[in-house]
Coordinates of C-alpha atoms in Angstrom, one line a residue:
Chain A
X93 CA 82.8 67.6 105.9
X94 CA 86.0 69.0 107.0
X95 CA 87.9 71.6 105.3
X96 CA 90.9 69.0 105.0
X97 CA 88.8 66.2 103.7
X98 CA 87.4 68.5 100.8
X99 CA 91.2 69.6 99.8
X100 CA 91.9 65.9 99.7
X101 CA 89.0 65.2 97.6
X102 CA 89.2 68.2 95.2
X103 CA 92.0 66.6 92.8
X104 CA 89.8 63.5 92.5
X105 CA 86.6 65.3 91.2
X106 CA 89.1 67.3 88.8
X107 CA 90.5 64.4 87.8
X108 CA 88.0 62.0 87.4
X109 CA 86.4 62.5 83.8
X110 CA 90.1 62.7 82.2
X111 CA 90.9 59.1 84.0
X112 CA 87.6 57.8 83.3
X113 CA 88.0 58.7 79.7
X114 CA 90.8 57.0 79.2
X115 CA 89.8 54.2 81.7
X116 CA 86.5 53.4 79.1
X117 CA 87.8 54.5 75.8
X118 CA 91.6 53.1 76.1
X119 CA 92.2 51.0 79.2
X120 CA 89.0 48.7 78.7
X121 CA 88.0 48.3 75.1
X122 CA 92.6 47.0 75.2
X123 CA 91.1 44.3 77.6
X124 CA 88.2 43.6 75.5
X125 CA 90.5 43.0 72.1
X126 CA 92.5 40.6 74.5
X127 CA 90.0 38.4 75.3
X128 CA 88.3 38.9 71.7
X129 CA 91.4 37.9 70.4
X130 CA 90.7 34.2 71.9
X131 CA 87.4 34.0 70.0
X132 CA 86.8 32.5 66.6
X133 CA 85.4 34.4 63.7
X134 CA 82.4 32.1 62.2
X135 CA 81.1 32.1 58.6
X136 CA 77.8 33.1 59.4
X137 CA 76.1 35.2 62.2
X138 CA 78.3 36.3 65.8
X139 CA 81.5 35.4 66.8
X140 CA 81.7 32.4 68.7
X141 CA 82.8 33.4 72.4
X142 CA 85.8 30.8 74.1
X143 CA 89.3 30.2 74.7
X144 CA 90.7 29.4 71.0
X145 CA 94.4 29.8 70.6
X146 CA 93.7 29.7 66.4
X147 CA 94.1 33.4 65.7
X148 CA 97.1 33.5 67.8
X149 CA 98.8 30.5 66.3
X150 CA 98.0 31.6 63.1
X151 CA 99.3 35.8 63.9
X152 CA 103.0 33.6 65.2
X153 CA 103.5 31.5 62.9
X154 CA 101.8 32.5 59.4
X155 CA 104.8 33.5 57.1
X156 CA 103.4 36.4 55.6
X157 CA 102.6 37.9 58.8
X158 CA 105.7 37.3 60.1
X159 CA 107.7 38.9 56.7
X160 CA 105.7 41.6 57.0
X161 CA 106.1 42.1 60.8
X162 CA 110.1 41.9 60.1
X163 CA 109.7 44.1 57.1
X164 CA 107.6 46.9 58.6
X165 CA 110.8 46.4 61.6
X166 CA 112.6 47.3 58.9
X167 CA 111.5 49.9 57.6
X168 CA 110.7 51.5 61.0
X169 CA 114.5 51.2 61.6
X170 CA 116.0 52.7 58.5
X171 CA 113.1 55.5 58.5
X172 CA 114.4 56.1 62.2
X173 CA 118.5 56.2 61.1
X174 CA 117.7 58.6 58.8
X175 CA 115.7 60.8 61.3
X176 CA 118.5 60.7 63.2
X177 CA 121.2 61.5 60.2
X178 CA 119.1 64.0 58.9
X179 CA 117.4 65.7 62.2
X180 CA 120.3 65.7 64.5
X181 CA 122.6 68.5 62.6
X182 CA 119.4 71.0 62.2
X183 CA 118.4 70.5 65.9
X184 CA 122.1 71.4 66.5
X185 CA 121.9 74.4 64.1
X186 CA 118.6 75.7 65.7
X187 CA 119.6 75.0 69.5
X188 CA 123.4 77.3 68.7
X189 CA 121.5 79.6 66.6
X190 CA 122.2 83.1 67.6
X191 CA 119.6 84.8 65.2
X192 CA 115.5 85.4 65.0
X193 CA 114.2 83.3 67.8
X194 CA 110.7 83.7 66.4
X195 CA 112.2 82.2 62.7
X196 CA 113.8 78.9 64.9
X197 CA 110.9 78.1 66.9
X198 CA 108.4 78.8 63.9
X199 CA 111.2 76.3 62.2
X200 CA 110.8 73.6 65.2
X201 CA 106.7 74.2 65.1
X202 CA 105.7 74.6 61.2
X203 CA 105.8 71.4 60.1
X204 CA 103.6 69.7 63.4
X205 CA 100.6 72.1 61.7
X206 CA 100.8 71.2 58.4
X207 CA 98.5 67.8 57.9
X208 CA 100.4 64.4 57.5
X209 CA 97.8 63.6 54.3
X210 CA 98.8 66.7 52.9
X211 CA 102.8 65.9 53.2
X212 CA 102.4 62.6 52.4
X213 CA 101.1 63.3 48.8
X214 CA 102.8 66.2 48.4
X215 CA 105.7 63.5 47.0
X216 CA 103.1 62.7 44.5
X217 CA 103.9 65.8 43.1
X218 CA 107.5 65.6 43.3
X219 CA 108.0 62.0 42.3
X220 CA 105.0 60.9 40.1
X221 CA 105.8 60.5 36.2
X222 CA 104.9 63.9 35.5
X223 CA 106.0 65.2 38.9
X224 CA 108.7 68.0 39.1
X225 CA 111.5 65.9 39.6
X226 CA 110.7 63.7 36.1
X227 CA 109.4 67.3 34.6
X228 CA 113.0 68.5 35.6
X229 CA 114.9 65.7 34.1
X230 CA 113.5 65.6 30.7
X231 CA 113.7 69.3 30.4
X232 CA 117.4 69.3 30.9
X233 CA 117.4 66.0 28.9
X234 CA 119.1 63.9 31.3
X235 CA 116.5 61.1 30.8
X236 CA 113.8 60.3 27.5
X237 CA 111.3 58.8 29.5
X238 CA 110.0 59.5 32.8
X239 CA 111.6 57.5 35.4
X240 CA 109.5 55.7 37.8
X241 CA 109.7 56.9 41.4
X242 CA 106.8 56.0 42.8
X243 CA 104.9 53.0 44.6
X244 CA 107.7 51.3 45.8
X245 CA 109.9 50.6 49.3
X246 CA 112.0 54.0 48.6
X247 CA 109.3 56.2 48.0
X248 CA 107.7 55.2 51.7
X249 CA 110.7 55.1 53.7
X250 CA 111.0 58.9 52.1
X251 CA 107.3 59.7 53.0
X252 CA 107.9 58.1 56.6
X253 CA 111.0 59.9 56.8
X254 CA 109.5 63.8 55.7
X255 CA 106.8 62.9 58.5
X256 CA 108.5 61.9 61.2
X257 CA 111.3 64.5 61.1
X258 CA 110.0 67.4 63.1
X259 CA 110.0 64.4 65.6
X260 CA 113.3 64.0 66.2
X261 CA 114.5 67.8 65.9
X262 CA 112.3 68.7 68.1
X263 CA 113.5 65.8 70.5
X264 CA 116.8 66.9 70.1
X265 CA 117.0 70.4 69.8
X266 CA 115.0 70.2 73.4
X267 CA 118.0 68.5 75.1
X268 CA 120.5 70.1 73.2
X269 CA 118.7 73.4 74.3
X270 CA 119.0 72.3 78.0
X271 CA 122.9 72.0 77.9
X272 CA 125.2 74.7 79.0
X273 CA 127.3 75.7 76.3
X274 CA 130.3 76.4 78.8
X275 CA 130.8 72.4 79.4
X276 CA 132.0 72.6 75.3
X277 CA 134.1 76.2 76.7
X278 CA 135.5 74.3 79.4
X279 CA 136.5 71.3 76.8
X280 CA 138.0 73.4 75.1
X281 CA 140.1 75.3 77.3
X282 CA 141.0 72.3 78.3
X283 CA 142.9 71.5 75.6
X284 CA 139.8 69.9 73.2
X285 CA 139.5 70.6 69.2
X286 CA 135.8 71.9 69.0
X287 CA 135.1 68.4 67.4
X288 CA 136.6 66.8 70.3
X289 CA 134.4 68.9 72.6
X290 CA 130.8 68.0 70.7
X291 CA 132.1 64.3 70.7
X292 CA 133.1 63.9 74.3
X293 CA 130.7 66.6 76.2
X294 CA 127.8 67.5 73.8
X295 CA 126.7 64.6 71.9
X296 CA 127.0 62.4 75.2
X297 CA 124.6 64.6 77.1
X298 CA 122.0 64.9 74.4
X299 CA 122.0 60.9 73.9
X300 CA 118.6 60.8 75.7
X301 CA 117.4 63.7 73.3
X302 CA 118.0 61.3 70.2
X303 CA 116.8 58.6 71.6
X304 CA 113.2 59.9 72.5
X305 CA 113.1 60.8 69.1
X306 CA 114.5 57.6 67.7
X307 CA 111.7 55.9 69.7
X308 CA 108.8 58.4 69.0
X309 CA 110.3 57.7 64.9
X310 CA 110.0 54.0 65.3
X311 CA 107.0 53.8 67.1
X312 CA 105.3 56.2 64.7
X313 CA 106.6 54.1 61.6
X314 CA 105.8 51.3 62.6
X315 CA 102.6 51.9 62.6
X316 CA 101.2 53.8 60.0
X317 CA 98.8 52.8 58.1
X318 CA 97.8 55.7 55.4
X319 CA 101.6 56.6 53.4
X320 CA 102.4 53.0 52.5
X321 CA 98.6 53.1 51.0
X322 CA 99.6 56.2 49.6
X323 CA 103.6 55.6 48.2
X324 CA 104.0 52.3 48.3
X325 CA 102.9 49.6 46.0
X326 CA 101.0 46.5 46.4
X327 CA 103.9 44.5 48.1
X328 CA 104.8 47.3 49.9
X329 CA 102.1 47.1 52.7
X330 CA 103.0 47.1 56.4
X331 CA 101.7 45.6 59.6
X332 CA 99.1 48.6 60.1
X333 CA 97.4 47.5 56.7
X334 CA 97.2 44.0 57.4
X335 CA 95.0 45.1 60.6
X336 CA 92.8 47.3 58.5
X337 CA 92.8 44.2 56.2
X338 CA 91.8 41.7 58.7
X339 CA 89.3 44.7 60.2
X340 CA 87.5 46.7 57.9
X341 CA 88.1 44.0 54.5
X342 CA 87.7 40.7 56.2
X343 CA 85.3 41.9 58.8
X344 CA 87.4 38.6 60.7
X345 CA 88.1 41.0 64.2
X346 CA 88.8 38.5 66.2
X347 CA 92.0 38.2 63.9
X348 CA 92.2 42.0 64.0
X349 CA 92.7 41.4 67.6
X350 CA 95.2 39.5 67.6
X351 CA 97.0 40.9 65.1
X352 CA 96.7 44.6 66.4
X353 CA 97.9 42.9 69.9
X354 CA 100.8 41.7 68.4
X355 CA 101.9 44.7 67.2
X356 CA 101.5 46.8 70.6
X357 CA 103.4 44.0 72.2
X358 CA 106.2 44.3 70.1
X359 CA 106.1 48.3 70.2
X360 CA 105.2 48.4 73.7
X361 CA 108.6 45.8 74.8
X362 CA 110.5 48.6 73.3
X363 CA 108.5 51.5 74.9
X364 CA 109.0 49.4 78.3
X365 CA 112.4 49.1 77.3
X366 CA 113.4 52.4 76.9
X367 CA 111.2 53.4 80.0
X368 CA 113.7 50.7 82.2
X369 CA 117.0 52.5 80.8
X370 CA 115.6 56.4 80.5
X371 CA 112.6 57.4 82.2
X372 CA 109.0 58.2 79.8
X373 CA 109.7 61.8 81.5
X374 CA 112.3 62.2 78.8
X375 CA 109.4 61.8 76.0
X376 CA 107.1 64.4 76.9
X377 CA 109.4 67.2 77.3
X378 CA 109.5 67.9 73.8
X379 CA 105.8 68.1 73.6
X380 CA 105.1 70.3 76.5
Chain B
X1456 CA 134.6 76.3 58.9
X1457 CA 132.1 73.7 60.9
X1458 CA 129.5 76.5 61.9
X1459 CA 129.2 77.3 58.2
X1460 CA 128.8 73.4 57.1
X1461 CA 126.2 72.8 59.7
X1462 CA 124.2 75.8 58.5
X1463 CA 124.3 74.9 54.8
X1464 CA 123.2 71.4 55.8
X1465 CA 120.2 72.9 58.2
X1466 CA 119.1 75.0 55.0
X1467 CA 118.9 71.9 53.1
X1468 CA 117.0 69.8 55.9
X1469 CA 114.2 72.3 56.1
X1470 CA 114.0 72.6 52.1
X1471 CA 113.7 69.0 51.8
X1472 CA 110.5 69.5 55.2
X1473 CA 108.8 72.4 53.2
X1474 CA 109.2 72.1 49.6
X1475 CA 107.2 69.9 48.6
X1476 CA 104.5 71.1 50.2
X1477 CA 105.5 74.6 48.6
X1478 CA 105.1 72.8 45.6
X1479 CA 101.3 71.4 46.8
X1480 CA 100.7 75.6 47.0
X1481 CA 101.9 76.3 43.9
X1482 CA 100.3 73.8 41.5
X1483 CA 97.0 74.3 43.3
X1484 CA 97.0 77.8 41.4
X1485 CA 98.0 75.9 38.2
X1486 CA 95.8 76.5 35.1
X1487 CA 96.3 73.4 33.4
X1488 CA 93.6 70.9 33.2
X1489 CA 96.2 67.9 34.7
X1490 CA 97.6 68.5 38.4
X1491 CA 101.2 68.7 37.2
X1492 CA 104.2 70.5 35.6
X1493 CA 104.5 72.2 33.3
X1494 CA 102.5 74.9 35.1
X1495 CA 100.4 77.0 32.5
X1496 CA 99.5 79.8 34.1
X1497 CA 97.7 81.3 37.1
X1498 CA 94.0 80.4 38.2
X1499 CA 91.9 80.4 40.9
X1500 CA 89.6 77.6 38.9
X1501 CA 90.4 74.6 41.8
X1502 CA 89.3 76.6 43.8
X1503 CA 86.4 77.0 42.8
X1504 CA 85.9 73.8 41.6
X1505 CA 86.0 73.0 45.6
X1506 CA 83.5 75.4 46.7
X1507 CA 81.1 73.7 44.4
X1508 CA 82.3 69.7 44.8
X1509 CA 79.7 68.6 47.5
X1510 CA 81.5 65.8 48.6
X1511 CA 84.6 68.1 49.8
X1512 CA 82.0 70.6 52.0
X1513 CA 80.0 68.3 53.1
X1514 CA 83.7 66.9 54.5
X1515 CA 84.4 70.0 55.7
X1516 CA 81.4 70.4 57.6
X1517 CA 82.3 67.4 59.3
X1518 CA 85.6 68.0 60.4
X1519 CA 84.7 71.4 61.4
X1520 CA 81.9 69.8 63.8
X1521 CA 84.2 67.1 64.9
X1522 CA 87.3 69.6 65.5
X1523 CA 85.1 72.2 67.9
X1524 CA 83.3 69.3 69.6
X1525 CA 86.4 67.0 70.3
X1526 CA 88.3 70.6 71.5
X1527 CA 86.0 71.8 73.6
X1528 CA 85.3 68.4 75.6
X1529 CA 88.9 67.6 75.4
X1530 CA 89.7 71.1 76.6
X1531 CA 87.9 70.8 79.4
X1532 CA 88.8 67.3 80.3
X1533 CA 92.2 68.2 80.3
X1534 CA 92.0 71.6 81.8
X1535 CA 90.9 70.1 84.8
X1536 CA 93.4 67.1 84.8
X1537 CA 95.7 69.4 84.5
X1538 CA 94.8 71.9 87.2
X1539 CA 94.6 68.8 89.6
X1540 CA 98.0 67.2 88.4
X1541 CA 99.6 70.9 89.1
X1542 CA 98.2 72.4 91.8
X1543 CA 97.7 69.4 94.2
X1544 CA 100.0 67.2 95.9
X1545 CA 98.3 63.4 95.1
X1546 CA 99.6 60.1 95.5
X1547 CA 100.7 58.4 92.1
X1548 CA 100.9 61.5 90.7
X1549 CA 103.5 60.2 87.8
X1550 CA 101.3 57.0 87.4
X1551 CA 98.5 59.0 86.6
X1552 CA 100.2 61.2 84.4
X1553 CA 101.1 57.9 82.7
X1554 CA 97.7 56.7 82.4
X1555 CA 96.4 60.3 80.9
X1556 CA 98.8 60.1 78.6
X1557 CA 98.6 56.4 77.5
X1558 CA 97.2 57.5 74.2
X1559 CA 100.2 58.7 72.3
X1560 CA 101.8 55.7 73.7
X1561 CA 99.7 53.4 72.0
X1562 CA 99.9 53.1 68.3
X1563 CA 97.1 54.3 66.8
X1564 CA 95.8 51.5 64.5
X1565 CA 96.1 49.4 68.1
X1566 CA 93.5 52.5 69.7
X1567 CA 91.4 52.5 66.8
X1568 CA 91.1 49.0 67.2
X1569 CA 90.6 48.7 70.6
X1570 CA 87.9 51.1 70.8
X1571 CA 86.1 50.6 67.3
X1572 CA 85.5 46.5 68.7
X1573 CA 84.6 47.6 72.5
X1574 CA 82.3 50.3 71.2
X1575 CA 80.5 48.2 69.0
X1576 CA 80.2 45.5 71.8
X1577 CA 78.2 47.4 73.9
X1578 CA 76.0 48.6 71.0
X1579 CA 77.4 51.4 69.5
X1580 CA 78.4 51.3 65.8
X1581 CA 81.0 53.4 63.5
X1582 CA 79.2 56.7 63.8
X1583 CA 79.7 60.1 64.7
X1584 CA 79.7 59.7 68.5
X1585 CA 82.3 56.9 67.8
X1586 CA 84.1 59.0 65.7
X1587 CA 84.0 61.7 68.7
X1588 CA 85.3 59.3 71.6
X1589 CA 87.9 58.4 69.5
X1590 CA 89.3 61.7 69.0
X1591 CA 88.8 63.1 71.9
X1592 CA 90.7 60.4 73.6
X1593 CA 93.4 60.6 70.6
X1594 CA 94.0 64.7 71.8
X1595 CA 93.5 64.9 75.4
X1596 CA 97.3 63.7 76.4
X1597 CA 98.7 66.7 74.2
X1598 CA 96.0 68.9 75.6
X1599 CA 97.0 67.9 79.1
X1600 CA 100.6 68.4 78.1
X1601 CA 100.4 71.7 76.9
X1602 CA 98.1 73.0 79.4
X1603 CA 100.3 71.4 82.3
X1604 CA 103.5 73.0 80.9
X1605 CA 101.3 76.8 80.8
X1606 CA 99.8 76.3 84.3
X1607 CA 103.1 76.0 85.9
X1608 CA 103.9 79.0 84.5
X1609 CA 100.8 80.9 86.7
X1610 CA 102.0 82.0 90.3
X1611 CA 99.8 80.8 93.0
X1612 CA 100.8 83.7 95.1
X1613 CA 98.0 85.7 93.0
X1614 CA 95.5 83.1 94.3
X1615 CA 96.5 83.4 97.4
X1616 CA 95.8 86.8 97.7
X1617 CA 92.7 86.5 96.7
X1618 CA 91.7 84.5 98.7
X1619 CA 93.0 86.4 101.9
X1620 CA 91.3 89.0 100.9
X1621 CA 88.2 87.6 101.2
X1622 CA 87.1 85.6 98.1
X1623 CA 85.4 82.5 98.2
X1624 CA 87.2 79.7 96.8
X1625 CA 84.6 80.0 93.2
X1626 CA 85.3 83.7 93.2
X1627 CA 89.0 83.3 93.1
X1628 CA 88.7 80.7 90.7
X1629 CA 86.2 82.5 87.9
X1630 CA 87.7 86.2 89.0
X1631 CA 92.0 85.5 88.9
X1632 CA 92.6 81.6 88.0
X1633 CA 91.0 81.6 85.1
X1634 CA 91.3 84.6 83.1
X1635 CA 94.8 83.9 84.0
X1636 CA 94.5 80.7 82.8
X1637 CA 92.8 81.3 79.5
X1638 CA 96.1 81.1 77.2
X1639 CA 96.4 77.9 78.3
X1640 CA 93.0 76.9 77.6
X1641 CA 92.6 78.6 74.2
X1642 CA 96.4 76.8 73.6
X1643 CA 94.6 73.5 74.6
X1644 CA 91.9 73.8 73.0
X1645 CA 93.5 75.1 69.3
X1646 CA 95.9 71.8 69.8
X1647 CA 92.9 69.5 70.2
X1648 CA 90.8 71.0 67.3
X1649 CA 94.1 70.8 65.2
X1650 CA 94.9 67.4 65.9
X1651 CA 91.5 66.4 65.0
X1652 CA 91.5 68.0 61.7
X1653 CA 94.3 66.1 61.0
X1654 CA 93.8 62.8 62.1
X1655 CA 93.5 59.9 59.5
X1656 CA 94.5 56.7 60.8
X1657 CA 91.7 56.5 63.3
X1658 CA 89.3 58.2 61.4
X1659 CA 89.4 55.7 58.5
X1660 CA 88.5 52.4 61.3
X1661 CA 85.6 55.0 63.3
X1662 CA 83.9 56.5 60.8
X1663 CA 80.3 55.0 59.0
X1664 CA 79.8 54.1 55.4
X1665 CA 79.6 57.2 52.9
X1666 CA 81.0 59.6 56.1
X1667 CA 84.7 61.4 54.8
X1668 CA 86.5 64.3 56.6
X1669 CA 88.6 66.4 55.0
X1670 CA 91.9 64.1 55.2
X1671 CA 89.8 60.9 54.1
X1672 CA 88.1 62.4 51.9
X1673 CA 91.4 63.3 50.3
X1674 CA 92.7 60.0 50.8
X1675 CA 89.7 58.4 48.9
X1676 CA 90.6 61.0 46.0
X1677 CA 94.0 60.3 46.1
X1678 CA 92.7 56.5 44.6
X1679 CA 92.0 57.8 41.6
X1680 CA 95.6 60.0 40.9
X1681 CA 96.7 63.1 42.4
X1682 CA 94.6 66.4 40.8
X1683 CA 95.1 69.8 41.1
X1684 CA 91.8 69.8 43.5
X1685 CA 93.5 67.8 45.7
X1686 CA 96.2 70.0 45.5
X1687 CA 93.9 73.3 46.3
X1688 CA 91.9 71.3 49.4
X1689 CA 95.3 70.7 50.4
X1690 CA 96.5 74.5 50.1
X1691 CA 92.7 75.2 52.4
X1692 CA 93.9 72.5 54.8
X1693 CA 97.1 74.2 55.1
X1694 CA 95.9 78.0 55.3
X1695 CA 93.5 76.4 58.2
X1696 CA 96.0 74.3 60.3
X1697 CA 99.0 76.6 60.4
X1698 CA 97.2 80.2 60.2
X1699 CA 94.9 79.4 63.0
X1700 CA 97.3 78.6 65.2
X1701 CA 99.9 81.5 64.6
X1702 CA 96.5 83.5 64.9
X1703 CA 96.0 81.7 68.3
X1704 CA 99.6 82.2 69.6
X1705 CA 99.1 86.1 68.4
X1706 CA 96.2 86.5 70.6
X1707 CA 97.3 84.4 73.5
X1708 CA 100.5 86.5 73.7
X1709 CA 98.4 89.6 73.4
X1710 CA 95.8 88.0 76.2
X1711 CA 98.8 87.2 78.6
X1712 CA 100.2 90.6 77.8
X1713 CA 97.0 92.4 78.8
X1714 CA 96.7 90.3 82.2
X1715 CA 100.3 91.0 82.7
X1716 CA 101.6 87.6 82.9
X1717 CA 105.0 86.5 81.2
X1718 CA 105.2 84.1 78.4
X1719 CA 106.2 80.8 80.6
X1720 CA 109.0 79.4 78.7

């Protein structure tokens, strides 16, 4: 074998057991679920193998499937505004930050390492009847009786919100980071009030920043399964639960299929979606 | 004025990110029998109280297994994709990029899914080995990531040399590409293992009957109400996943400093 051949092959061999890793752990067992999702669960013994369009009429036109398809779109969103309200200020602060760069990286980084289980309770602790915020409140005698925080919409949209945070700072602060902070200078000079500068120059050129982040946000809401188990109460679930439901519960996985489809297909238009208008290229910066 | 307003409201963003798990830390030292305030006193007592609840080692054990196994396959899975990805001009190179890193585009109920139906269609059940796959597919796209973003970092021009000089192609690879590439790899391979530790959402489809790691098995406490055990395993969990890897990133700096390569920013 020539020299040249062996160079051209090399990349291949190194690359082969990544791609056929994902090929047989991701790639095929989607294309299995797709055509399990056209079987029919029977009472007794296997599945029974066809074409059945019963679990897909039922995923598209059920009406609690569908409220809680809109309602876990709901929540995703509001989770993702205030991401966005909360995030985009400290990316700023960190990014313009002229002091420890150790501290503001360790700032950006810290809360990746610290377990999502772990955060996710820790508002147990905070918001639960004897939690420090009740504790607090009945100490200073602002209420009798401990106020009840917990198991309901709020108290997810707060856990989603404390976990997918360090998402979007770290979106942001990455495109913020990669702006020249002459353009704002030049804005100025120009004639600009500082606010007029960040409105017109700054905030323009970070838009793809925020809106990796708002998508990673979303996505990420939208699926999680363990903190509306965990905050939320029983009419609180979301689309991911119904999928363990129909899975793990029901045992019904042709269902699960379906069901789990339907949810990729409606997170995967908007990944497609954002890919169309701003490149995946944008997503991955922040994690590299 | 504005500098000022934005700093205040920075402070108050990254209380409301760390205090409350500040406040998982503190009340895992509570003395009280209940896992709440008031606090009543300083005591190492949950602690203990883990050491000797079997159910939380024996979860331990398992996510320790799982974490080295799942970082050093996906490590090395990704060490190479990456090394081919970097140092090669192929064809498709951003459509394979997009394939490796298909995982984190998928949500994650959708890939447990997937893989827990597939798996048991050709015969294997929720087990450990199922547990494995799944996690080492779940880390490989950030260990491909971060390796990708290190290797660029490494001049080739040292390779190079090498190889004029008279090394065979394994030589170079063994004797200057890879010592110069170990931050990169012990960077990988910390992510992977931390990543697994963590993960909870596919964990809970994968693993078998009466099988918890560390974050199910806290979940499956959490049923009951929250405790101040819960609190200390998750004090452990959070000594373990942020001390290991400011431990790692000490070492790796110290690593790169010895074989006189900069930092790649």
């Amino acid at each position: 074998m020539s020299v040249e051949a062996r160079e051209r092959r090399q990349p291949w061999i190194l690359l082969s057991p990544a791609l056929g890793a994902v090929a047989l752990l991701l790639l095929l067992p989607l294309v299995f679920i797709v055509v399990y999702s056209f079987w029919l669960r029977s009472a007794v013994g296997p599945d029974t193998v066809g074409f059945h369009l019963d679990n897909w009429q039922r995923a598209l036109t059920d009406p609690f499937y569908r409220y809680i398809l809109l309602n876990t779109l709901k929540i995703a969103a509001i989770t993702t505004v205030l991401c966005a309200i909360l995030g985009y200020p400290a990316a700023y602060f960190v990014a313009r930050s002229k002091g420890n760069k150790v501290i503001l990286l360790l700032l950006l980084m810290l809360p990746f390492w610290i377990s999502y289980i772990i955060r996710t309770m820790s508002w147990i602790n905070i918001l639960g009847s004897s939690g420090a915020l009740n504790t607090a409140l009945m100490t200073l005698g602002i209420i009798s009786e401990p106020f009840r925080m917990l198991y309901n919409e709020g108290a997810v949209i707060l856990g989603l919100v404390h976990f997918l945070l360090p998402f979007m700072v770290l979106n942001v602060f990455v495109s913020l980071d990669g702006i020249d902070t002459s353009f704002e200078d030049a804005a100025c000079s120009l004639g600009a009030t500082r606010w007029q500068a960040f409105t017109q120059v700054t905030l323009p050129l970070s838009l793809p920043g925020l809106a990796a982040g708002g998508l990673l946000c979303f996505v990420l809401a939208a699926g999680s399964y363990v903190t509306p188990v965990v905050l939320g109460g029983p009419r609180d679930a979301m689309f991911a639960n119904l999928v363990y439901e129909a899975i793990i519960t029901q045992l019904n996985w042709p269902m699960g299929s379906a069901l789990s489809l339907l949810l990729l297909f409606v997170l995967g238009g908007l990944v497609a979606l954002y890919n169309r208008f701003l490149g995946l290229s944008q997503l991955t910066r922040g994690l590299g | 004025m504005g500098w000022n307003l934005i700093r205040v409201y920075a402070v108050l963003v990254y209380l409301f990110m760390f205090l409350p798990v500040a406040v998982v830390v503190l009340l895992s030292f509570n003395a009280s029998q209940f896992g709440a305030f008031p606090m009543a006193g300083f005591s190492l007592r949950w602690f203990v109280a883990l050491w000797e609840n079997d159910a939380v080692m024996r979860a331990f054990r398992t996510s320790l297994a799982l974490g080295f196994l799942c970082a050093i396959i996906s490590t090395t899975l990704g060490v190479l994709a990456s090394l081919a990805l970097v140092r090669y001009r192929i064809p498709g190179r951003n459509l394979l990029t997009t394939v490796l890193i298909a995982p984190i585009l998928v949500p994650e109920v959708v890939m447990a899914v997937a893989l827990l139906l597939f798996l048991n269609f050709v015969g294997i059940g929720r087990s450990f080995i199922m547990l494995l796959a799944g996690h080492v597919i779940f880390t490989l796209p950030f260990v491909i990531l971060v390796v990708q973003a290190r290797l660029v970092g490494i001049r080739r021009d040292v390779e190079e040399a090498a190889l004029s000089l008279g090394a065979s192609p394994r030589q170079t690879f063994f004797a200057v590409t890879l010592p110069l590439l170990m931050p990169a790899v012990a960077a990988g391979a910390l992510f992977a293992f931390t990543i697994s530790f963590d993960n909870i959402t596919g964990t809970l489809f994968w693993k078998p009957g009466g099988v918890e790691t560390v974050p199910t098995q806290i979940f499956a406490m959490l049923r009951h109400s929250i405790s101040p055990e819960i609190n200390a395993l998750g004090t452990v969990m959070i000594v373990l996943t942020v001390g290991l890897p400011l431990l790692g990133a000490a070492l790796a700096r110290r690593l790169a400093m010895k074989s006189g390569v900069s930092e790649p920013r």
